[in-house]
PDB file of N, CA and C in Angstrom:
ATOM      1  N   MET A   1       0.845  -1.184   0.000  1.00 66.00           N
ATOM      2  CA  MET A   1       0.000   0.000   0.000  1.00 66.00           C
ATOM      3  C   MET A   1       0.888   1.245   0.000  1.00 66.00           C
ATOM      4  N   SER A   2       0.656   2.108  -0.933  1.00 89.00           N
ATOM      5  CA  SER A   2       1.426   3.346  -0.959  1.00 89.00           C
ATOM      6  C   SER A   2       0.677   4.426  -0.183  1.00 89.00           C
ATOM      7  N   VAL A   3       1.472   5.296   0.417  1.00 92.00           N
ATOM      8  CA  VAL A   3       0.899   6.388   1.204  1.00 92.00           C
ATOM      9  C   VAL A   3       0.847   7.629   0.330  1.00 92.00           C
ATOM     10  N   ILE A   4      -0.315   8.260   0.298  1.00 94.00           N
ATOM     11  CA  ILE A   4      -0.447   9.506  -0.437  1.00 94.00           C
ATOM     12  C   ILE A   4      -0.759  10.629   0.545  1.00 94.00           C
ATOM     13  N   GLU A   5      -0.623  11.837   0.053  1.00 95.00           N
ATOM     14  CA  GLU A   5      -0.907  13.027   0.856  1.00 95.00           C
ATOM     15  C   GLU A   5      -1.927  13.870   0.116  1.00 95.00           C
ATOM     16  N   THR A   6      -2.920  14.315   0.845  1.00 96.00           N
ATOM     17  CA  THR A   6      -3.886  15.256   0.300  1.00 96.00           C
ATOM     18  C   THR A   6      -4.084  16.361   1.328  1.00 96.00           C
ATOM     19  N   ASN A   7      -4.536  17.495   0.874  1.00 96.00           N
ATOM     20  CA  ASN A   7      -4.672  18.653   1.763  1.00 96.00           C
ATOM     21  C   ASN A   7      -6.066  19.252   1.653  1.00 96.00           C
ATOM     22  N   ILE A   8      -6.465  19.900   2.729  1.00 97.00           N
ATOM     23  CA  ILE A   8      -7.717  20.650   2.747  1.00 97.00           C
ATOM     24  C   ILE A   8      -7.489  21.856   3.650  1.00 97.00           C
ATOM     25  N   GLU A   9      -8.107  22.942   3.312  1.00 97.00           N
ATOM     26  CA  GLU A   9      -7.997  24.145   4.143  1.00 97.00           C
ATOM     27  C   GLU A   9      -9.228  24.245   5.034  1.00 97.00           C
ATOM     28  N   ILE A  10      -8.974  24.343   6.331  1.00 97.00           N
ATOM     29  CA  ILE A  10     -10.050  24.534   7.299  1.00 97.00           C
ATOM     30  C   ILE A  10      -9.729  25.809   8.073  1.00 97.00           C
ATOM     31  N   PRO A  11     -10.455  26.894   7.790  1.00 96.00           N
ATOM     32  CA  PRO A  11     -10.194  28.161   8.473  1.00 96.00           C
ATOM     33  C   PRO A  11     -10.235  28.008   9.992  1.00 96.00           C
ATOM     34  N   ALA A  12      -9.399  28.764  10.662  1.00 93.00           N
ATOM     35  CA  ALA A  12      -9.283  28.691  12.124  1.00 93.00           C
ATOM     36  C   ALA A  12     -10.629  28.884  12.821  1.00 93.00           C
ATOM     37  N   ASP A  13     -11.504  29.692  12.235  1.00 94.00           N
ATOM     38  CA  ASP A  13     -12.820  29.940  12.832  1.00 94.00           C
ATOM     39  C   ASP A  13     -13.644  28.658  12.982  1.00 94.00           C
ATOM     40  N   TYR A  14     -13.354  27.661  12.153  1.00 96.00           N
ATOM     41  CA  TYR A  14     -14.140  26.433  12.147  1.00 96.00           C
ATOM     42  C   TYR A  14     -13.383  25.218  12.666  1.00 96.00           C
ATOM     43  N   SER A  15     -12.092  25.347  12.902  1.00 94.00           N
ATOM     44  CA  SER A  15     -11.286  24.174  13.248  1.00 94.00           C
ATOM     45  C   SER A  15     -11.738  23.496  14.535  1.00 94.00           C
ATOM     46  N   VAL A  16     -12.086  24.259  15.554  1.00 93.00           N
ATOM     47  CA  VAL A  16     -12.523  23.650  16.811  1.00 93.00           C
ATOM     48  C   VAL A  16     -13.817  22.860  16.593  1.00 93.00           C
ATOM     49  N   SER A  17     -14.736  23.405  15.814  1.00 95.00           N
ATOM     50  CA  SER A  17     -15.991  22.702  15.532  1.00 95.00           C
ATOM     51  C   SER A  17     -15.744  21.418  14.751  1.00 95.00           C
ATOM     52  N   VAL A  18     -14.899  21.497  13.732  1.00 97.00           N
ATOM     53  CA  VAL A  18     -14.651  20.347  12.855  1.00 97.00           C
ATOM     54  C   VAL A  18     -13.804  19.285  13.555  1.00 97.00           C
ATOM     55  N   PHE A  19     -12.787  19.704  14.312  1.00 97.00           N
ATOM     56  CA  PHE A  19     -11.875  18.745  14.949  1.00 97.00           C
ATOM     57  C   PHE A  19     -12.436  18.174  16.237  1.00 97.00           C
ATOM     58  N   GLY A  20     -13.343  18.895  16.879  1.00 95.00           N
ATOM     59  CA  GLY A  20     -13.902  18.437  18.137  1.00 95.00           C
ATOM     60  C   GLY A  20     -13.018  18.827  19.310  1.00 95.00           C
ATOM     61  N   GLN A  21     -13.604  18.752  20.494  1.00 94.00           N
ATOM     62  CA  GLN A  21     -12.857  19.076  21.706  1.00 94.00           C
ATOM     63  C   GLN A  21     -11.742  18.048  21.878  1.00 94.00           C
ATOM     64  N   PHE A  22     -10.534  18.538  22.115  1.00 95.00           N
ATOM     65  CA  PHE A  22      -9.339  17.695  22.242  1.00 95.00           C
ATOM     66  C   PHE A  22      -9.132  16.831  20.997  1.00 95.00           C
ATOM     67  N   ASP A  23      -9.548  17.334  19.830  1.00 96.00           N
ATOM     68  CA  ASP A  23      -9.406  16.642  18.541  1.00 96.00           C
ATOM     69  C   ASP A  23     -10.109  15.291  18.507  1.00 96.00           C
ATOM     70  N   GLU A  24     -11.180  15.143  19.271  1.00 97.00           N
ATOM     71  CA  GLU A  24     -11.851  13.849  19.345  1.00 97.00           C
ATOM     72  C   GLU A  24     -12.410  13.390  18.003  1.00 97.00           C
ATOM     73  N   TYR A  25     -12.906  14.317  17.176  1.00 97.00           N
ATOM     74  CA  TYR A  25     -13.468  13.922  15.889  1.00 97.00           C
ATOM     75  C   TYR A  25     -12.361  13.507  14.924  1.00 97.00           C
ATOM     76  N   VAL A  26     -11.249  14.225  14.952  1.00 97.00           N
ATOM     77  CA  VAL A  26     -10.107  13.883  14.092  1.00 97.00           C
ATOM     78  C   VAL A  26      -9.578  12.498  14.458  1.00 97.00           C
ATOM     79  N   LYS A  27      -9.486  12.224  15.749  1.00 97.00           N
ATOM     80  CA  LYS A  27      -9.000  10.913  16.195  1.00 97.00           C
ATOM     81  C   LYS A  27      -9.918   9.794  15.710  1.00 97.00           C
ATOM     82  N   LYS A  28     -11.205  10.044  15.733  1.00 97.00           N
ATOM     83  CA  LYS A  28     -12.169   9.043  15.265  1.00 97.00           C
ATOM     84  C   LYS A  28     -12.017   8.814  13.764  1.00 97.00           C
ATOM     85  N   ILE A  29     -11.845   9.891  12.996  1.00 97.00           N
ATOM     86  CA  ILE A  29     -11.646   9.783  11.552  1.00 97.00           C
ATOM     87  C   ILE A  29     -10.357   9.016  11.264  1.00 97.00           C
ATOM     88  N   GLU A  30      -9.287   9.368  11.978  1.00 97.00           N
ATOM     89  CA  GLU A  30      -8.001   8.685  11.787  1.00 97.00           C
ATOM     90  C   GLU A  30      -8.132   7.190  12.060  1.00 97.00           C
ATOM     91  N   LYS A  31      -8.760   6.843  13.159  1.00 96.00           N
ATOM     92  CA  LYS A  31      -8.887   5.438  13.545  1.00 96.00           C
ATOM     93  C   LYS A  31      -9.767   4.667  12.564  1.00 96.00           C
ATOM     94  N   THR A  32     -10.870   5.254  12.162  1.00 94.00           N
ATOM     95  CA  THR A  32     -11.815   4.572  11.277  1.00 94.00           C
ATOM     96  C   THR A  32     -11.244   4.378   9.872  1.00 94.00           C
ATOM     97  N   LEU A  33     -10.587   5.404   9.349  1.00 95.00           N
ATOM     98  CA  LEU A  33     -10.102   5.364   7.962  1.00 95.00           C
ATOM     99  C   LEU A  33      -8.618   5.021   7.841  1.00 95.00           C
ATOM    100  N   LYS A  34      -7.973   4.799   8.985  1.00 96.00           N
ATOM    101  CA  LYS A  34      -6.546   4.450   9.014  1.00 96.00           C
ATOM    102  C   LYS A  34      -5.695   5.480   8.272  1.00 96.00           C
ATOM    103  N   VAL A  35      -5.848   6.737   8.684  1.00 97.00           N
ATOM    104  CA  VAL A  35      -5.098   7.854   8.120  1.00 97.00           C
ATOM    105  C   VAL A  35      -4.457   8.641   9.257  1.00 97.00           C
ATOM    106  N   THR A  36      -3.557   9.530   8.890  1.00 98.00           N
ATOM    107  CA  THR A  36      -2.968  10.480   9.821  1.00 98.00           C
ATOM    108  C   THR A  36      -3.365  11.877   9.375  1.00 98.00           C
ATOM    109  N   ILE A  37      -3.854  12.680  10.308  1.00 98.00           N
ATOM    110  CA  ILE A  37      -4.280  14.043  10.002  1.00 98.00           C
ATOM    111  C   ILE A  37      -3.410  14.998  10.797  1.00 98.00           C
ATOM    112  N   ILE A  38      -2.774  15.924  10.075  1.00 97.00           N
ATOM    113  CA  ILE A  38      -1.876  16.899  10.695  1.00 97.00           C
ATOM    114  C   ILE A  38      -2.380  18.290  10.348  1.00 97.00           C
ATOM    115  N   ALA A  39      -2.661  19.090  11.367  1.00 95.00           N
ATOM    116  CA  ALA A  39      -3.165  20.450  11.153  1.00 95.00           C
ATOM    117  C   ALA A  39      -2.098  21.465  11.532  1.00 95.00           C
ATOM    118  N   ARG A  40      -1.831  22.386  10.622  1.00 93.00           N
ATOM    119  CA  ARG A  40      -0.934  23.511  10.859  1.00 93.00           C
ATOM    120  C   ARG A  40      -1.659  24.764  10.401  1.00 93.00           C
ATOM    121  N   ASP A  41      -2.036  25.587  11.364  1.00 90.00           N
ATOM    122  CA  ASP A  41      -2.846  26.773  11.079  1.00 90.00           C
ATOM    123  C   ASP A  41      -4.118  26.328  10.364  1.00 90.00           C
ATOM    124  N   SER A  42      -4.376  26.856   9.180  1.00 94.00           N
ATOM    125  CA  SER A  42      -5.600  26.465   8.470  1.00 94.00           C
ATOM    126  C   SER A  42      -5.359  25.336   7.470  1.00 94.00           C
ATOM    127  N   GLN A  43      -4.120  24.918   7.299  1.00 97.00           N
ATOM    128  CA  GLN A  43      -3.794  23.833   6.367  1.00 97.00           C
ATOM    129  C   GLN A  43      -3.845  22.488   7.084  1.00 97.00           C
ATOM    130  N   VAL A  44      -4.588  21.560   6.518  1.00 97.00           N
ATOM    131  CA  VAL A  44      -4.715  20.226   7.094  1.00 97.00           C
ATOM    132  C   VAL A  44      -4.186  19.223   6.079  1.00 97.00           C
ATOM    133  N   LYS A  45      -3.209  18.437   6.517  1.00 98.00           N
ATOM    134  CA  LYS A  45      -2.591  17.423   5.676  1.00 98.00           C
ATOM    135  C   LYS A  45      -3.139  16.069   6.096  1.00 98.00           C
ATOM    136  N   ILE A  46      -3.512  15.253   5.109  1.00 98.00           N
ATOM    137  CA  ILE A  46      -4.045  13.921   5.372  1.00 98.00           C
ATOM    138  C   ILE A  46      -3.133  12.915   4.681  1.00 98.00           C
ATOM    139  N   LEU A  47      -2.625  11.959   5.451  1.00 98.00           N
ATOM    140  CA  LEU A  47      -1.733  10.919   4.934  1.00 98.00           C
ATOM    141  C   LEU A  47      -2.393   9.564   5.104  1.00 98.00           C
ATOM    142  N   GLY A  48      -2.345   8.747   4.059  1.00 97.00           N
ATOM    143  CA  GLY A  48      -2.910   7.402   4.140  1.00 97.00           C
ATOM    144  C   GLY A  48      -3.019   6.785   2.767  1.00 97.00           C
ATOM    145  N   SER A  49      -3.754   5.694   2.700  1.00 94.00           N
ATOM    146  CA  SER A  49      -3.992   5.066   1.399  1.00 94.00           C
ATOM    147  C   SER A  49      -4.804   6.036   0.539  1.00 94.00           C
ATOM    148  N   GLU A  50      -4.839   5.769  -0.740  1.00 93.00           N
ATOM    149  CA  GLU A  50      -5.574   6.658  -1.640  1.00 93.00           C
ATOM    150  C   GLU A  50      -7.043   6.762  -1.235  1.00 93.00           C
ATOM    151  N   SER A  51      -7.666   5.621  -0.952  1.00 90.00           N
ATOM    152  CA  SER A  51      -9.084   5.673  -0.584  1.00 90.00           C
ATOM    153  C   SER A  51      -9.275   6.263   0.810  1.00 90.00           C
ATOM    154  N   GLY A  52      -8.419   5.887   1.759  1.00 93.00           N
ATOM    155  CA  GLY A  52      -8.542   6.412   3.120  1.00 93.00           C
ATOM    156  C   GLY A  52      -8.381   7.916   3.176  1.00 93.00           C
ATOM    157  N   ALA A  53      -7.341   8.424   2.505  1.00 95.00           N
ATOM    158  CA  ALA A  53      -7.089   9.865   2.494  1.00 95.00           C
ATOM    159  C   ALA A  53      -8.218  10.607   1.776  1.00 95.00           C
ATOM    160  N   GLY A  54      -8.693  10.027   0.686  1.00 93.00           N
ATOM    161  CA  GLY A  54      -9.793  10.653  -0.050  1.00 93.00           C
ATOM    162  C   GLY A  54     -11.067  10.712   0.775  1.00 93.00           C
ATOM    163  N   HIS A  55     -11.366   9.611   1.467  1.00 93.00           N
ATOM    164  CA  HIS A  55     -12.557   9.587   2.322  1.00 93.00           C
ATOM    165  C   HIS A  55     -12.421  10.584   3.465  1.00 93.00           C
ATOM    166  N   ALA A  56     -11.247  10.635   4.082  1.00 96.00           N
ATOM    167  CA  ALA A  56     -11.039  11.566   5.199  1.00 96.00           C
ATOM    168  C   ALA A  56     -11.224  13.001   4.729  1.00 96.00           C
ATOM    169  N   ARG A  57     -10.724  13.304   3.539  1.00 96.00           N
ATOM    170  CA  ARG A  57     -10.879  14.655   2.988  1.00 96.00           C
ATOM    171  C   ARG A  57     -12.367  14.987   2.806  1.00 96.00           C
ATOM    172  N   LYS A  58     -13.129  14.023   2.280  1.00 94.00           N
ATOM    173  CA  LYS A  58     -14.567  14.245   2.076  1.00 94.00           C
ATOM    174  C   LYS A  58     -15.302  14.425   3.411  1.00 94.00           C
ATOM    175  N   VAL A  59     -14.935  13.613   4.393  1.00 96.00           N
ATOM    176  CA  VAL A  59     -15.574  13.728   5.713  1.00 96.00           C
ATOM    177  C   VAL A  59     -15.296  15.106   6.302  1.00 96.00           C
ATOM    178  N   LEU A  60     -14.027  15.536   6.254  1.00 97.00           N
ATOM    179  CA  LEU A  60     -13.684  16.858   6.791  1.00 97.00           C
ATOM    180  C   LEU A  60     -14.395  17.969   6.023  1.00 97.00           C
ATOM    181  N   ALA A  61     -14.494  17.829   4.704  1.00 96.00           N
ATOM    182  CA  ALA A  61     -15.192  18.838   3.893  1.00 96.00           C
ATOM    183  C   ALA A  61     -16.671  18.896   4.268  1.00 96.00           C
ATOM    184  N   ASN A  62     -17.288  17.735   4.504  1.00 95.00           N
ATOM    185  CA  ASN A  62     -18.699  17.713   4.915  1.00 95.00           C
ATOM    186  C   ASN A  62     -18.889  18.367   6.277  1.00 95.00           C
ATOM    187  N   LEU A  63     -17.992  18.066   7.211  1.00 97.00           N
ATOM    188  CA  LEU A  63     -18.097  18.668   8.539  1.00 97.00           C
ATOM    189  C   LEU A  63     -17.856  20.176   8.476  1.00 97.00           C
ATOM    190  N   LEU A  64     -16.919  20.598   7.642  1.00 97.00           N
ATOM    191  CA  LEU A  64     -16.661  22.030   7.469  1.00 97.00           C
ATOM    192  C   LEU A  64     -17.899  22.731   6.920  1.00 97.00           C
ATOM    193  N   GLU A  65     -18.551  22.111   5.965  1.00 97.00           N
ATOM    194  CA  GLU A  65     -19.762  22.710   5.395  1.00 97.00           C
ATOM    195  C   GLU A  65     -20.847  22.854   6.454  1.00 97.00           C
ATOM    196  N   LEU A  66     -21.004  21.837   7.299  1.00 96.00           N
ATOM    197  CA  LEU A  66     -21.983  21.937   8.394  1.00 96.00           C
ATOM    198  C   LEU A  66     -21.632  23.094   9.330  1.00 96.00           C
ATOM    199  N   ALA A  67     -20.353  23.214   9.665  1.00 97.00           N
ATOM    200  CA  ALA A  67     -19.911  24.294  10.565  1.00 97.00           C
ATOM    201  C   ALA A  67     -20.156  25.657   9.933  1.00 97.00           C
ATOM    202  N   LYS A  68     -19.902  25.789   8.647  1.00 97.00           N
ATOM    203  CA  LYS A  68     -20.115  27.062   7.954  1.00 97.00           C
ATOM    204  C   LYS A  68     -21.587  27.458   7.955  1.00 97.00           C
ATOM    205  N   ARG A  69     -22.460  26.476   7.980  1.00 96.00           N
ATOM    206  CA  ARG A  69     -23.907  26.744   8.010  1.00 96.00           C
ATOM    207  C   ARG A  69     -24.405  27.084   9.407  1.00 96.00           C
ATOM    208  N   GLY A  70     -23.481  27.049  10.367  1.00 96.00           N
ATOM    209  CA  GLY A  70     -23.848  27.407  11.731  1.00 96.00           C
ATOM    210  C   GLY A  70     -24.269  26.241  12.604  1.00 96.00           C
ATOM    211  N   ASN A  71     -24.146  25.028  12.097  1.00 95.00           N
ATOM    212  CA  ASN A  71     -24.516  23.847  12.889  1.00 95.00           C
ATOM    213  C   ASN A  71     -23.432  23.529  13.905  1.00 95.00           C
ATOM    214  N   THR A  72     -23.842  23.014  15.038  1.00 95.00           N
ATOM    215  CA  THR A  72     -22.905  22.502  16.027  1.00 95.00           C
ATOM    216  C   THR A  72     -22.596  21.061  15.641  1.00 95.00           C
ATOM    217  N   ILE A  73     -21.322  20.761  15.430  1.00 96.00           N
ATOM    218  CA  ILE A  73     -20.912  19.415  15.025  1.00 96.00           C
ATOM    219  C   ILE A  73     -20.968  18.499  16.257  1.00 96.00           C
ATOM    220  N   THR A  74     -21.588  17.348  16.077  1.00 96.00           N
ATOM    221  CA  THR A  74     -21.666  16.358  17.147  1.00 96.00           C
ATOM    222  C   THR A  74     -21.010  15.062  16.671  1.00 96.00           C
ATOM    223  N   GLU A  75     -20.803  14.161  17.602  1.00 95.00           N
ATOM    224  CA  GLU A  75     -20.233  12.862  17.234  1.00 95.00           C
ATOM    225  C   GLU A  75     -21.148  12.133  16.253  1.00 95.00           C
ATOM    226  N   GLN A  76     -22.436  12.344  16.384  1.00 95.00           N
ATOM    227  CA  GLN A  76     -23.391  11.734  15.461  1.00 95.00           C
ATOM    228  C   GLN A  76     -23.156  12.231  14.032  1.00 95.00           C
ATOM    229  N   ASN A  77     -22.846  13.527  13.866  1.00 95.00           N
ATOM    230  CA  ASN A  77     -22.532  14.063  12.541  1.00 95.00           C
ATOM    231  C   ASN A  77     -21.297  13.383  11.959  1.00 95.00           C
ATOM    232  N   VAL A  78     -20.292  13.187  12.799  1.00 96.00           N
ATOM    233  CA  VAL A  78     -19.046  12.551  12.357  1.00 96.00           C
ATOM    234  C   VAL A  78     -19.327  11.107  11.948  1.00 96.00           C
ATOM    235  N   ASP A  79     -20.074  10.383  12.775  1.00 94.00           N
ATOM    236  CA  ASP A  79     -20.420   8.994  12.457  1.00 94.00           C
ATOM    237  C   ASP A  79     -21.189   8.908  11.141  1.00 94.00           C
ATOM    238  N   TYR A  80     -22.128   9.820  10.950  1.00 93.00           N
ATOM    239  CA  TYR A  80     -22.922   9.824   9.719  1.00 93.00           C
ATOM    240  C   TYR A  80     -22.054  10.111   8.498  1.00 93.00           C
ATOM    241  N   ALA A  81     -21.167  11.106   8.607  1.00 93.00           N
ATOM    242  CA  ALA A  81     -20.285  11.446   7.487  1.00 93.00           C
ATOM    243  C   ALA A  81     -19.359  10.273   7.147  1.00 93.00           C
ATOM    244  N   LEU A  82     -18.850   9.598   8.161  1.00 93.00           N
ATOM    245  CA  LEU A  82     -17.999   8.429   7.935  1.00 93.00           C
ATOM    246  C   LEU A  82     -18.794   7.301   7.277  1.00 93.00           C
ATOM    247  N   ALA A  83     -19.964   7.016   7.802  1.00 91.00           N
ATOM    248  CA  ALA A  83     -20.789   5.937   7.259  1.00 91.00           C
ATOM    249  C   ALA A  83     -21.184   6.228   5.818  1.00 91.00           C
ATOM    250  N   LEU A  84     -21.521   7.456   5.531  1.00 88.00           N
ATOM    251  CA  LEU A  84     -21.910   7.839   4.181  1.00 88.00           C
ATOM    252  C   LEU A  84     -20.759   7.635   3.207  1.00 88.00           C
ATOM    253  N   CYS A  85     -19.569   8.051   3.585  1.00 84.00           N
ATOM    254  CA  CYS A  85     -18.385   7.896   2.740  1.00 84.00           C
ATOM    255  C   CYS A  85     -18.097   6.425   2.471  1.00 84.00           C
ATOM    256  N   ILE A  86     -18.149   5.625   3.511  1.00 77.00           N
ATOM    257  CA  ILE A  86     -17.850   4.200   3.378  1.00 77.00           C
ATOM    258  C   ILE A  86     -18.925   3.513   2.537  1.00 77.00           C
ATOM    259  N   GLN A  87     -20.187   3.876   2.746  1.00 72.00           N
ATOM    260  CA  GLN A  87     -21.287   3.278   1.993  1.00 72.00           C
ATOM    261  C   GLN A  87     -21.163   3.602   0.504  1.00 72.00           C
ATOM    262  N   VAL A  88     -20.859   4.829   0.167  1.00 59.00           N
ATOM    263  CA  VAL A  88     -20.692   5.230  -1.236  1.00 59.00           C
ATOM    264  C   VAL A  88     -19.546   4.450  -1.865  1.00 59.00           C
ATOM    265  N   HIS A  89     -18.458   4.271  -1.124  1.00 53.00           N
ATOM    266  CA  HIS A  89     -17.300   3.523  -1.625  1.00 53.00           C
ATOM    267  C   HIS A  89     -17.689   2.074  -1.914  1.00 53.00           C
ATOM    268  N   HIS A  90     -18.437   1.448  -1.003  1.00 52.00           N
ATOM    269  CA  HIS A  90     -18.853   0.060  -1.198  1.00 52.00           C
ATOM    270  C   HIS A  90     -19.781  -0.070  -2.399  1.00 52.00           C
ATOM    271  N   LEU A  91     -20.702   0.869  -2.573  1.00 47.00           N
ATOM    272  CA  LEU A  91     -21.592   0.836  -3.733  1.00 47.00           C
ATOM    273  C   LEU A  91     -20.802   0.959  -5.029  1.00 47.00           C
ATOM    274  N   PHE A  92     -19.787   1.814  -5.033  1.00 48.00           N
ATOM    275  CA  PHE A  92     -18.932   1.979  -6.207  1.00 48.00           C
ATOM    276  C   PHE A  92     -18.229   0.665  -6.534  1.00 48.00           C
ATOM    277  N   LEU A  93     -17.684   0.012  -5.514  1.00 45.00           N
ATOM    278  CA  LEU A  93     -16.986  -1.264  -5.733  1.00 45.00           C
ATOM    279  C   LEU A  93     -17.926  -2.331  -6.279  1.00 45.00           C
ATOM    280  N   ILE A  94     -19.131  -2.405  -5.724  1.00 52.00           N
ATOM    281  CA  ILE A  94     -20.086  -3.406  -6.170  1.00 52.00           C
ATOM    282  C   ILE A  94     -20.486  -3.170  -7.622  1.00 52.00           C
ATOM    283  N   GLN A  95     -20.662  -1.922  -8.012  1.00 54.00           N
ATOM    284  CA  GLN A  95     -21.061  -1.595  -9.382  1.00 54.00           C
ATOM    285  C   GLN A  95     -19.956  -1.904 -10.381  1.00 54.00           C
ATOM    286  N   HIS A  96     -18.707  -1.931  -9.937  1.00 49.00           N
ATOM    287  CA  HIS A  96     -17.586  -2.136 -10.849  1.00 49.00           C
ATOM    288  C   HIS A  96     -16.979  -3.534 -10.739  1.00 49.00           C
ATOM    289  N   LEU A  97     -17.751  -4.494 -10.225  1.00 52.00           N
ATOM    290  CA  LEU A  97     -17.286  -5.882 -10.173  1.00 52.00           C
ATOM    291  C   LEU A  97     -17.540  -6.577 -11.477  1.00 52.00           C
TER     292      LEU A  97
END
C-alpha cells in the first residue's frame, strides 16, 4: 500500500468545531479510515492510502460545510459522514465488479 498526501484548508474559525474538543473527531476519523491528520494553522494534511485519504478529505469537507452553516458538530454528525463515505465507496466497488 502506498501512502499519499492530500490537503484541505479549514479556516481557524471552524477548526474547533470540525476537529472536536481535544481533537476527538479527528481521532475518530483517523482510527476509522486508518489515516494520519496533521493540522498547521488552516492547512490540514491527510496521509494514508488513496481511498482512506480521499474519504477523510470528504468527511472533513462535509463537517466544514456543516460548521459554515452554523450547525454545532456532534459525534453523530461525524459517524454519519464516515458511514456515508464508506457506503458510497462500497456501492462503487459493487457496481464495478
